Amino acid sequence: MAWCLGLGIGRIAVLALSLIFDGVLEGLFGGVLDGLDGLLSLPVIAGFLSMFGFAGAIVWGCTGLGAWPAIGIGLAAGAAAGGATWKFSRALMRDRTGSAPRREDLVGTAGSVVTAIPADGYGEVLLRLAGHPVKLAARSADPVARGAEIWVEASLSSTSVSVRPVER
């Protein structure tokens, strides 16, 4: 039973190291394993061996059936854990987020003036871009007082916008 526990505990350490060194096994075989799509990745191997060791130790220690039934049940549990880890890691690797916000996404955004904008000069505005506050330089044809609500008409650069005051 000690070897089962040692196997399980040792593989937990391998699983922790896989966060840093994942992909090493795929790189060692020079593309021969490309079709397996991560089946021999460190998280999958560590998940398999950990569950194999822990399940084998539990069956051996709690049921008294002996080594061979413990090994069989451990292999089945390890295969289930390795397969689940493989499926989960593939799903995570294929999860792509939307594109990053661009400066053109600011057009049409409402915000407020942080530093007063003089006529044909620059001030500062606070906008929300993808849910995050962004402070940018702002230019307006008309003077805009601090605290006024504005509307972005155009994106002049990655750090400046052209605005107009909102009239209500």
Tab-separated table of C-alpha atoms in Angstrom:
chain	number	residue	atom	x	y	z
A	1	MET	CA	0.000	0.000	0.000
A	2	ALA	CA	2.923	2.352	0.649
A	3	TRP	CA	3.941	2.268	-3.015
A	4	CYS	CA	0.398	3.279	-4.010
A	5	LEU	CA	0.442	6.263	-1.667
A	6	GLY	CA	3.950	7.195	-2.796
A	7	LEU	CA	2.836	7.017	-6.410
A	8	GLY	CA	-0.145	9.250	-5.717
A	9	ILE	CA	1.808	11.834	-3.716
A	10	GLY	CA	4.722	11.871	-6.171
A	11	ARG	CA	2.412	12.495	-9.086
A	12	ILE	CA	0.770	15.428	-7.325
A	13	ALA	CA	4.246	17.010	-7.359
A	14	VAL	CA	4.528	16.218	-11.080
A	15	LEU	CA	1.139	17.822	-11.632
A	16	ALA	CA	2.346	20.986	-9.900
A	17	LEU	CA	5.516	20.995	-12.044
A	18	SER	CA	3.435	20.537	-15.174
A	19	LEU	CA	2.154	24.064	-14.761
A	20	ILE	CA	5.685	25.198	-15.624
A	21	PHE	CA	6.997	22.432	-17.883
A	22	ASP	CA	3.901	21.302	-19.809
A	23	GLY	CA	4.641	20.278	-23.380
A	24	VAL	CA	8.063	18.757	-22.625
A	25	LEU	CA	7.044	15.211	-23.552
A	26	GLU	CA	5.491	16.320	-26.824
A	27	GLY	CA	8.708	18.179	-27.714
A	28	LEU	CA	10.965	15.213	-26.872
A	29	PHE	CA	9.519	12.994	-29.565
A	30	GLY	CA	9.905	15.521	-32.393
A	31	GLY	CA	6.322	15.667	-33.643
A	32	VAL	CA	5.664	11.902	-33.585
A	33	LEU	CA	2.926	12.493	-30.986
A	34	ASP	CA	1.220	15.389	-32.790
A	35	GLY	CA	-1.889	13.343	-33.561
A	36	LEU	CA	-2.485	12.596	-29.884
A	37	ASP	CA	-3.290	16.251	-29.172
A	38	GLY	CA	-2.017	16.423	-25.589
A	39	LEU	CA	-2.772	12.851	-24.534
A	40	LEU	CA	0.775	12.484	-23.173
A	41	SER	CA	0.909	15.893	-21.535
A	42	LEU	CA	2.195	16.112	-17.977
A	43	PRO	CA	-1.203	16.973	-16.466
A	44	VAL	CA	-2.804	13.911	-18.086
A	45	ILE	CA	0.004	11.579	-16.984
A	46	ALA	CA	0.061	13.065	-13.486
A	47	GLY	CA	-3.729	12.794	-13.181
A	48	PHE	CA	-3.648	9.168	-14.316
A	49	LEU	CA	-0.823	8.139	-11.993
A	50	SER	CA	-2.191	10.063	-8.998
A	51	MET	CA	-5.628	8.495	-9.270
A	52	PHE	CA	-4.077	5.092	-9.964
A	53	GLY	CA	-1.998	5.353	-6.790
A	54	PHE	CA	-4.658	6.790	-4.502
A	55	ALA	CA	-7.472	4.502	-5.705
A	56	GLY	CA	-5.186	1.478	-5.441
A	57	ALA	CA	-4.196	2.455	-1.891
A	58	ILE	CA	-7.819	2.961	-0.858
A	59	VAL	CA	-8.968	-0.375	-2.293
A	60	TRP	CA	-5.989	-2.235	-0.866
A	61	GLY	CA	-6.215	-0.640	2.572
A	62	CYS	CA	-9.984	-0.570	3.039
A	63	THR	CA	-11.168	-3.790	1.431
A	64	GLY	CA	-8.299	-6.193	2.007
A	65	LEU	CA	-8.790	-7.663	-1.490
A	66	GLY	CA	-5.080	-7.661	-2.193
A	67	ALA	CA	-2.709	-6.185	-4.736
A	68	TRP	CA	-4.232	-7.379	-8.033
A	69	PRO	CA	-7.763	-6.052	-7.456
A	70	ALA	CA	-6.231	-2.798	-6.162
A	71	ILE	CA	-4.124	-2.498	-9.304
A	72	GLY	CA	-7.138	-3.197	-11.550
A	73	ILE	CA	-9.384	-0.677	-9.834
A	74	GLY	CA	-6.504	1.802	-9.685
A	75	LEU	CA	-5.925	1.443	-13.450
A	76	ALA	CA	-9.625	2.023	-14.149
A	77	ALA	CA	-9.771	5.072	-11.862
A	78	GLY	CA	-6.510	6.383	-13.334
A	79	ALA	CA	-7.797	5.987	-16.883
A	80	ALA	CA	-10.974	7.882	-15.944
A	81	ALA	CA	-9.005	10.702	-14.285
A	82	GLY	CA	-6.500	10.897	-17.155
A	83	GLY	CA	-9.301	10.979	-19.719
A	84	ALA	CA	-11.167	13.678	-17.803
A	85	THR	CA	-7.970	15.725	-17.483
A	86	TRP	CA	-7.313	15.360	-21.214
A	87	LYS	CA	-10.852	16.430	-22.156
A	88	PHE	CA	-10.803	19.347	-19.713
A	89	SER	CA	-7.392	20.591	-20.866
A	90	ARG	CA	-8.454	20.354	-24.539
A	91	ALA	CA	-11.577	22.368	-23.784
A	92	LEU	CA	-9.511	25.012	-21.999
A	93	MET	CA	-6.948	25.206	-24.797
A	94	ARG	CA	-9.648	25.703	-27.419
A	95	ASP	CA	-11.447	28.406	-25.425
A	96	ARG	CA	-10.718	31.605	-27.290
A	97	THR	CA	-11.880	34.940	-26.055
A	98	GLY	CA	-13.061	37.716	-28.311
A	99	SER	CA	-10.626	40.109	-29.844
A	100	ALA	CA	-8.937	42.732	-27.714
A	101	PRO	CA	-10.599	46.139	-27.673
A	102	ARG	CA	-9.340	48.534	-30.331
A	103	ARG	CA	-9.264	52.291	-30.362
A	104	GLU	CA	-12.123	52.327	-32.880
A	105	ASP	CA	-14.312	50.722	-30.217
A	106	LEU	CA	-14.260	54.013	-28.303
A	107	VAL	CA	-16.342	55.840	-30.921
A	108	GLY	CA	-19.841	56.317	-29.541
A	109	THR	CA	-18.774	55.843	-25.928
A	110	ALA	CA	-20.062	58.202	-23.254
A	111	GLY	CA	-17.794	59.465	-20.502
A	112	SER	CA	-16.995	62.440	-18.312
A	113	VAL	CA	-14.412	65.207	-18.409
A	114	VAL	CA	-11.643	64.878	-15.795
A	115	THR	CA	-9.572	67.896	-16.852
A	116	ALA	CA	-11.383	70.780	-18.569
A	117	ILE	CA	-11.030	70.854	-22.342
A	118	PRO	CA	-10.287	74.312	-23.832
A	119	ALA	CA	-11.528	75.231	-27.299
A	120	ASP	CA	-9.259	73.530	-29.864
A	121	GLY	CA	-7.029	72.291	-27.026
A	122	TYR	CA	-6.563	69.097	-25.044
A	123	GLY	CA	-8.047	67.993	-21.735
A	124	GLU	CA	-8.700	64.576	-20.210
A	125	VAL	CA	-11.750	62.337	-20.197
A	126	LEU	CA	-12.650	59.154	-18.361
A	127	LEU	CA	-14.255	56.441	-20.514
A	128	ARG	CA	-15.111	52.784	-20.087
A	129	LEU	CA	-13.518	50.378	-22.557
A	130	ALA	CA	-14.522	46.720	-22.215
A	131	GLY	CA	-15.703	47.459	-18.686
A	132	HIS	CA	-12.459	49.088	-17.587
A	133	PRO	CA	-11.999	52.784	-16.869
A	134	VAL	CA	-9.637	54.462	-19.321
A	135	LYS	CA	-8.343	58.019	-19.003
A	136	LEU	CA	-7.433	59.591	-22.354
A	137	ALA	CA	-6.470	62.949	-23.753
A	138	ALA	CA	-9.435	64.616	-25.391
A	139	ARG	CA	-9.931	67.388	-27.907
A	140	SER	CA	-13.126	69.317	-28.602
A	141	ALA	CA	-14.142	72.107	-30.963
A	142	ASP	CA	-15.976	73.818	-28.077
A	143	PRO	CA	-14.715	74.286	-24.508
A	144	VAL	CA	-15.999	71.607	-22.103
A	145	ALA	CA	-16.011	72.074	-18.332
A	146	ARG	CA	-14.724	69.538	-15.806
A	147	GLY	CA	-17.387	66.999	-14.821
A	148	ALA	CA	-19.422	67.444	-18.020
A	149	GLU	CA	-20.753	64.402	-19.809
A	150	ILE	CA	-19.210	63.854	-23.247
A	151	TRP	CA	-19.645	61.650	-26.294
A	152	VAL	CA	-16.681	60.294	-28.290
A	153	GLU	CA	-16.900	61.311	-31.943
A	154	ALA	CA	-13.595	59.925	-33.220
A	155	SER	CA	-10.457	58.179	-32.061
A	156	LEU	CA	-7.482	60.372	-32.958
A	157	SER	CA	-4.776	58.007	-31.700
A	158	SER	CA	-4.357	55.221	-29.161
A	159	THR	CA	-4.202	57.846	-26.382
A	160	SER	CA	-6.501	60.619	-27.581
A	161	VAL	CA	-10.076	61.095	-28.748
A	162	SER	CA	-12.249	63.798	-30.218
A	163	VAL	CA	-15.341	64.493	-28.105
A	164	ARG	CA	-18.433	66.674	-28.003
A	165	PRO	CA	-20.479	67.629	-24.949
A	166	VAL	CA	-23.773	65.832	-24.398
A	167	GLU	CA	-26.727	68.226	-24.474
A	168	ARG	CA	-29.868	67.258	-22.609
